[in-house]
Amino acid sequence: MKHHSLLLALLGVYACSADYDPASYVDRRCGEDLSNLWLDVVAVVDNSQGMTNPGLINVASDIYSVFSSGTRIGSNSSEPRTTRVGLVTYNSNATQKADLNKYQSIDDVLNEIYDDISTVVNTADSYLATGLQLAEKMLIDQSENTNRAHYKRVVIVYASEYKGEGELDPLNVANRLKLSDINIITVAYEQKGDDGLFHDLSQIASPGFSFVNNASDTGNLVTNVQNALLQSNCFCPSDWIQYRTSYSDPASSRYGVCLQAVNIPSNWLGAKMSCSHRWIKSNLATEFNQAKHDFILSVAKITDGFAPPYQYHIGLNYASGSWVWAQPTGLQQVPLQQPLMWLSGYPQLASDKSAVMNQQSGLGTGWQNIATMTGNYNYFCETYSCDTDNYCFAQN
């Protein structure tokens, strides 16, 4: 399905505390500050006999450890960068052990979660679908009449078994959650002889978010889950596409950079002005490396209004005697460095051709300098992602 460029409405930005410097000539990373994590999370824990009591104690410890790196737990009217944590157990049925408002501090988690999931029940039945369904209901119902509708939602599954068909097929429920923009992290607590659990859970997990509990390496599991939460908390405003290391691999690492393909032709100056008004700290797109250059072309190929031969404005321009990349208002433009992706015969004399567009050549594109006020083409805008360094609201 082609991506449609729509007008954005900015509701507000709380803070952007990152020390990112575009002059580094690398693209912005996602925020990595766990103390500023802002999510709604439901832990879904298998408490059937297959998990065992020691296994449940390990799960409780894992959950506490994941959020004990300074993450603000609960809600705070004066600090929006908080994370609510709910808890569901499941076996043949699911039970809500903690709604999203029960834990109001990390101490609440420490003092209560071990009691909430300390003992397995007297059944071997383990139907993950029931736990996912209850988590889905909690995330919907307990976000009503709150100011957290724009918060990303995550389900963390701790499972010892994978079973169920028809209405109890967890894959059907998981797909519905993911279509609702709810990320799913899975942790396999494999029983002896059940080497297929990780593979089965990988089918319901969001790309790259499936892990295995390893008793000899619990610190790595906690770090993996924390990184998945940070990735979940790194997202783009509505109708922007997040830049990642591989366009073809949705599980590849994301950057803290959002791109928007605009299919309303304009000259370069008009495109620059348009981009600067589409979001906070937005501007015409940069191409610091070949990978991003290729990623932008891949987006153009699936965007309505873009067609061969591909032609679109980017942020490169000639100013004060050198080629530089446009930056948001208040920031210094960034001098051009290697790699250079000029088409053969370019750049031409910059005195009357001080702007740059991408022009298709063969299967790829290259840079071609043009006049700033003639030639109407599509264009690409760029802005920072919403993440732990950049709290923001976003809607169509």
XYZ file of C-alpha atoms in Angstrom:
396
model
C 0.000 0.000 0.000
C 1.354 3.401 -0.914
C 2.070 5.958 1.751
C -0.203 9.008 1.662
C 1.173 12.393 2.642
C -1.352 14.204 4.835
C -1.335 17.491 6.687
C -0.138 17.240 10.279
C -1.521 19.086 13.270
C 0.990 19.792 15.988
C -0.435 19.620 19.489
C 2.714 20.297 21.437
C 6.239 19.346 22.410
C 7.272 19.060 26.041
C 11.033 18.889 25.853
C 13.949 18.028 23.658
C 16.908 17.487 25.944
C 19.081 15.449 23.590
C 22.589 16.710 22.958
C 22.474 15.576 19.317
C 24.693 17.688 17.066
C 23.981 17.459 13.303
C 27.565 18.592 12.684
C 28.632 15.092 13.761
C 27.434 14.052 10.280
C 25.621 11.004 11.620
C 21.864 10.684 11.878
C 20.180 11.185 15.227
C 19.803 8.077 17.387
C 16.650 7.183 19.290
C 16.605 8.434 22.867
C 18.172 5.964 25.314
C 17.236 7.517 28.660
C 15.256 4.918 30.635
C 14.473 7.518 33.293
C 12.397 9.362 30.679
C 10.557 6.311 29.329
C 6.906 7.156 28.583
C 4.775 4.129 27.746
C 1.767 2.114 28.851
C 2.916 -1.471 29.468
C 1.074 -4.644 30.448
C 3.125 -7.664 31.553
C 1.318 -10.900 30.651
C 2.667 -13.771 32.762
C 2.037 -17.498 32.385
C 1.330 -18.898 35.885
C 0.477 -22.449 34.829
C 2.431 -25.350 36.314
C 4.876 -25.262 33.417
C 6.270 -21.949 34.620
C 7.085 -23.332 38.137
C 7.281 -21.242 41.310
C 11.010 -20.493 40.891
C 10.244 -19.424 37.336
C 7.601 -16.960 38.544
C 10.047 -15.482 41.042
C 12.487 -14.982 38.172
C 9.768 -13.277 36.125
C 8.932 -10.923 39.001
C 12.622 -10.092 39.354
C 12.948 -9.511 35.607
C 9.958 -7.148 35.519
C 11.254 -5.158 38.487
C 14.762 -4.983 36.994
C 13.475 -3.777 33.616
C 11.907 -0.690 35.206
C 14.429 -0.046 37.989
C 16.837 2.090 35.957
C 15.167 5.316 37.014
C 11.925 4.885 35.054
C 9.115 6.943 36.597
C 6.284 4.508 37.337
C 2.660 5.661 37.445
C 1.121 8.974 36.437
C 2.251 12.489 37.254
C 0.329 15.580 36.187
C 3.489 17.703 36.205
C 5.756 15.179 34.427
C 4.360 13.431 31.342
C 7.395 11.200 30.843
C 6.081 8.363 32.984
C 5.328 4.688 32.403
C 2.258 2.872 33.651
C 2.683 -0.852 34.289
C -0.172 -3.343 34.491
C -0.023 -7.053 35.274
C -2.006 -10.024 33.941
C -1.577 -13.708 34.752
C -2.994 -16.474 32.601
C -3.442 -20.238 32.551
C -6.763 -21.626 31.300
C -8.135 -18.129 31.990
C -6.642 -14.684 32.492
C -6.704 -12.561 35.647
C -5.922 -8.873 36.107
C -3.469 -8.651 38.995
C -2.691 -4.950 38.653
C -4.473 -2.358 36.569
C -2.458 0.381 34.904
C -2.880 2.696 37.872
C -2.022 0.357 40.755
C 1.742 0.833 40.744
C 2.586 4.483 41.331
C 6.306 4.090 41.984
C 9.079 1.576 41.465
C 8.798 0.802 45.177
C 5.177 -0.243 44.594
C 6.409 -2.665 41.946
C 9.070 -4.070 44.272
C 6.718 -4.421 47.241
C 3.759 -5.935 45.408
C 4.743 -7.792 42.261
C 6.294 -10.777 44.034
C 3.034 -11.371 45.900
C 1.019 -10.782 42.726
C 2.740 -13.604 40.804
C 4.474 -15.759 43.420
C 2.684 -19.104 42.993
C 1.631 -21.245 40.048
C -1.969 -22.440 39.850
C -3.130 -26.041 39.910
C -3.434 -26.527 36.154
C -1.132 -27.283 33.263
C -3.370 -25.391 30.821
C -1.661 -22.341 29.359
C -3.652 -20.312 26.855
C -1.757 -17.163 25.976
C -4.680 -15.855 23.928
C -6.646 -15.220 27.135
C -3.823 -13.110 28.564
C -3.417 -11.106 25.369
C -7.164 -10.451 25.182
C -7.245 -9.110 28.741
C -4.159 -6.959 28.155
C -5.804 -5.520 25.052
C -8.942 -4.664 27.027
C -6.901 -3.010 29.783
C -4.916 -0.862 27.362
C -8.109 0.333 25.688
C -10.375 0.802 28.710
C -7.759 2.299 31.024
C -6.640 4.896 28.491
C -10.110 6.423 28.192
C -10.549 9.869 29.744
C -6.795 10.226 30.223
C -4.182 12.418 28.558
C -2.229 9.350 27.403
C -3.964 8.517 24.118
C -0.747 9.315 22.219
C 1.456 7.110 24.425
C 2.803 3.979 22.775
C 1.452 0.725 24.203
C 3.457 -2.434 24.836
C 2.656 -5.972 25.980
C 5.472 -8.072 27.488
C 4.727 -11.808 27.429
C 6.467 -14.273 29.772
C 5.458 -17.762 28.636
C 6.392 -21.384 29.351
C 4.193 -22.903 26.644
C 2.487 -22.045 23.371
C -0.864 -23.622 22.611
C -4.363 -22.849 21.395
C -6.540 -23.109 18.312
C -9.527 -21.199 16.974
C -10.583 -18.527 19.469
C -7.659 -19.560 21.673
C -5.063 -19.138 18.927
C -2.698 -16.453 20.293
C -1.480 -15.537 16.808
C -4.873 -14.136 15.818
C -5.047 -11.967 18.938
C -1.424 -10.855 18.568
C -1.981 -9.788 14.974
C -4.969 -7.716 16.044
C -2.897 -5.998 18.740
C -0.079 -5.205 16.331
C -2.531 -3.798 13.800
C -3.688 -1.502 16.627
C -0.082 -0.255 16.999
C 0.545 -2.233 20.191
C 4.064 -3.674 20.312
C 4.550 -7.171 21.698
C 7.733 -8.338 23.446
C 7.983 -12.065 24.176
C 10.212 -13.931 26.633
C 10.356 -17.722 26.336
C 10.794 -19.680 29.581
C 11.481 -22.951 27.808
C 10.709 -26.238 29.524
C 13.094 -29.158 29.097
C 12.574 -30.705 25.682
C 10.549 -27.747 24.330
C 13.034 -26.085 22.026
C 10.294 -24.735 19.745
C 8.828 -22.221 22.198
C 11.084 -19.356 21.122
C 10.179 -19.943 17.468
C 6.457 -20.035 18.248
C 6.584 -16.871 20.347
C 8.613 -15.119 17.648
C 5.550 -15.350 15.425
C 3.487 -13.207 17.784
C 6.255 -10.793 18.791
C 6.854 -7.495 17.040
C 9.865 -7.763 14.685
C 13.078 -8.206 16.653
C 11.313 -8.312 20.025
C 11.439 -12.055 20.846
C 13.855 -13.259 23.547
C 14.717 -16.342 25.617
C 15.221 -16.491 29.375
C 18.694 -17.756 30.133
C 19.314 -18.451 33.810
C 23.038 -17.824 33.384
C 22.570 -14.487 31.626
C 19.550 -12.704 33.130
C 21.241 -9.316 32.831
C 21.284 -9.654 29.073
C 17.553 -10.479 29.037
C 16.759 -7.372 31.071
C 18.876 -5.247 28.720
C 17.171 -6.753 25.668
C 13.709 -5.980 27.037
C 14.783 -2.456 28.025
C 16.131 -1.850 24.519
C 12.855 -3.103 23.030
C 10.978 -0.648 25.257
C 13.266 2.199 24.160
C 12.664 1.240 20.523
C 8.912 1.150 21.200
C 9.173 4.624 22.712
C 10.928 5.906 19.578
C 8.286 6.703 16.991
C 7.264 9.247 14.403
C 4.403 11.741 14.223
C 1.393 10.667 12.220
C 2.124 10.372 8.487
C 5.899 10.369 8.863
C 8.093 7.320 8.183
C 10.863 6.349 10.582
C 14.333 5.972 9.131
C 15.921 2.607 9.986
C 19.102 0.804 9.041
C 17.363 -1.371 6.433
C 14.236 -0.388 4.534
C 13.501 -4.023 3.655
C 13.867 -5.267 7.257
C 11.220 -3.917 9.678
C 13.218 -5.411 12.574
C 16.312 -3.341 11.807
C 17.340 -0.659 14.283
C 15.497 2.633 14.099
C 17.042 6.073 14.068
C 15.585 9.062 15.863
C 14.751 10.521 12.449
C 11.392 10.792 10.695
C 10.865 11.390 6.985
C 7.867 12.667 5.074
C 7.470 12.369 1.318
C 5.475 15.354 0.037
C 3.745 14.889 -3.314
C 2.758 18.530 -3.845
C 5.330 19.922 -6.307
C 7.113 23.121 -5.334
C 10.299 24.972 -6.136
C 13.182 24.425 -3.714
C 12.581 27.534 -1.597
C 8.892 26.718 -1.301
C 9.743 23.157 -0.293
C 12.186 24.420 2.338
C 9.547 26.736 3.816
C 6.903 24.008 3.715
C 9.120 21.538 5.559
C 9.987 24.061 8.265
C 6.287 24.412 9.143
C 5.329 20.738 9.160
C 6.662 19.904 12.623
C 8.935 21.160 15.380
C 12.576 21.113 14.191
C 11.591 19.979 10.699
C 13.492 20.788 7.519
C 14.326 19.421 4.088
C 15.884 15.966 4.363
C 19.602 15.338 4.719
C 21.528 12.512 3.078
C 24.659 12.093 5.164
C 25.358 8.647 3.709
C 24.489 6.271 0.885
C 22.211 4.173 3.112
C 19.896 7.094 3.843
C 20.020 8.226 0.213
C 18.832 4.748 -0.805
C 16.223 4.596 1.978
C 14.648 7.839 0.779
C 14.457 6.496 -2.767
C 12.757 3.338 -1.447
C 10.129 5.502 0.263
C 9.616 7.521 -2.925
C 8.928 4.326 -4.856
C 5.947 3.411 -2.629
C 4.512 6.912 -2.226
C 1.479 8.156 -4.163
C 2.384 10.994 -6.500
C 5.988 9.864 -6.991
C 6.732 8.122 -10.295
C 9.713 7.430 -12.570
C 11.809 9.269 -13.403
C 12.067 10.082 -9.677
C 12.785 13.748 -8.958
C 12.577 15.376 -5.523
C 14.151 18.180 -3.516
C 16.488 17.529 -0.569
C 18.167 19.918 1.858
C 21.550 20.352 0.185
C 22.227 23.938 -0.958
C 25.046 26.377 -1.686
C 25.508 29.152 0.882
C 28.412 31.445 1.806
C 30.775 29.762 -0.602
C 30.176 26.090 0.214
C 27.661 23.279 -0.065
C 25.718 22.772 3.164
C 22.727 20.848 4.485
C 19.724 22.916 5.586
C 18.893 22.639 9.290
C 15.923 23.643 11.458
C 15.615 27.299 12.424
C 18.238 28.280 14.975
C 20.761 25.583 14.033
C 23.888 26.017 11.924
C 23.780 24.506 8.445
C 26.035 21.453 8.168
C 28.927 21.510 5.660
C 28.821 18.766 3.041
C 31.184 15.835 3.624
C 31.852 12.527 1.884
C 30.231 10.553 0.389
C 29.332 12.731 -2.587
C 26.457 11.530 -4.738
C 26.542 14.034 -7.605
C 25.402 12.927 -11.035
C 28.017 13.060 -13.765
C 28.540 16.672 -14.840
C 27.377 18.118 -11.506
C 27.586 20.314 -9.589
C 27.364 23.032 -12.199
C 28.198 26.675 -11.484
C 26.432 27.402 -8.198
C 25.890 31.142 -8.706
C 22.468 30.578 -10.231
C 21.913 26.923 -9.257
C 22.319 26.842 -5.495
C 19.734 24.182 -4.576
C 19.866 20.409 -4.984
C 17.379 17.743 -6.000
C 17.628 14.003 -6.526
C 17.291 12.998 -10.164
C 16.839 9.404 -11.279
C 19.730 7.947 -13.250
C 19.419 4.288 -14.168
C 18.039 2.336 -11.214
C 19.188 4.899 -8.654
C 19.240 8.646 -8.150
C 21.953 11.259 -7.866
C 22.308 14.894 -6.905
C 21.712 17.638 -9.442
C 21.948 21.322 -8.577
C 19.125 23.578 -9.746
C 17.828 27.114 -9.255
C 16.041 27.757 -5.968
C 12.943 29.376 -7.483
C 12.352 27.492 -10.736
C 11.424 23.880 -11.315
C 8.576 22.389 -9.295
C 9.191 18.926 -7.844
C 8.130 16.725 -4.951
C 10.318 16.787 -1.859
C 11.308 15.055 1.379
C 11.089 16.605 4.852
C 12.820 15.405 8.003
C 12.274 15.847 11.741
C 13.232 14.299 15.088
C 11.368 11.262 16.376
C 9.317 11.314 19.557
C 11.363 9.409 22.157
C 12.805 9.615 25.653
C 14.765 12.739 24.677
C 11.843 14.338 22.871
C 8.373 14.126 24.418
C 5.719 15.132 21.910
C 2.096 14.829 20.882
C 1.164 13.674 17.383
C -2.069 13.236 15.471
C -3.402 13.612 11.938
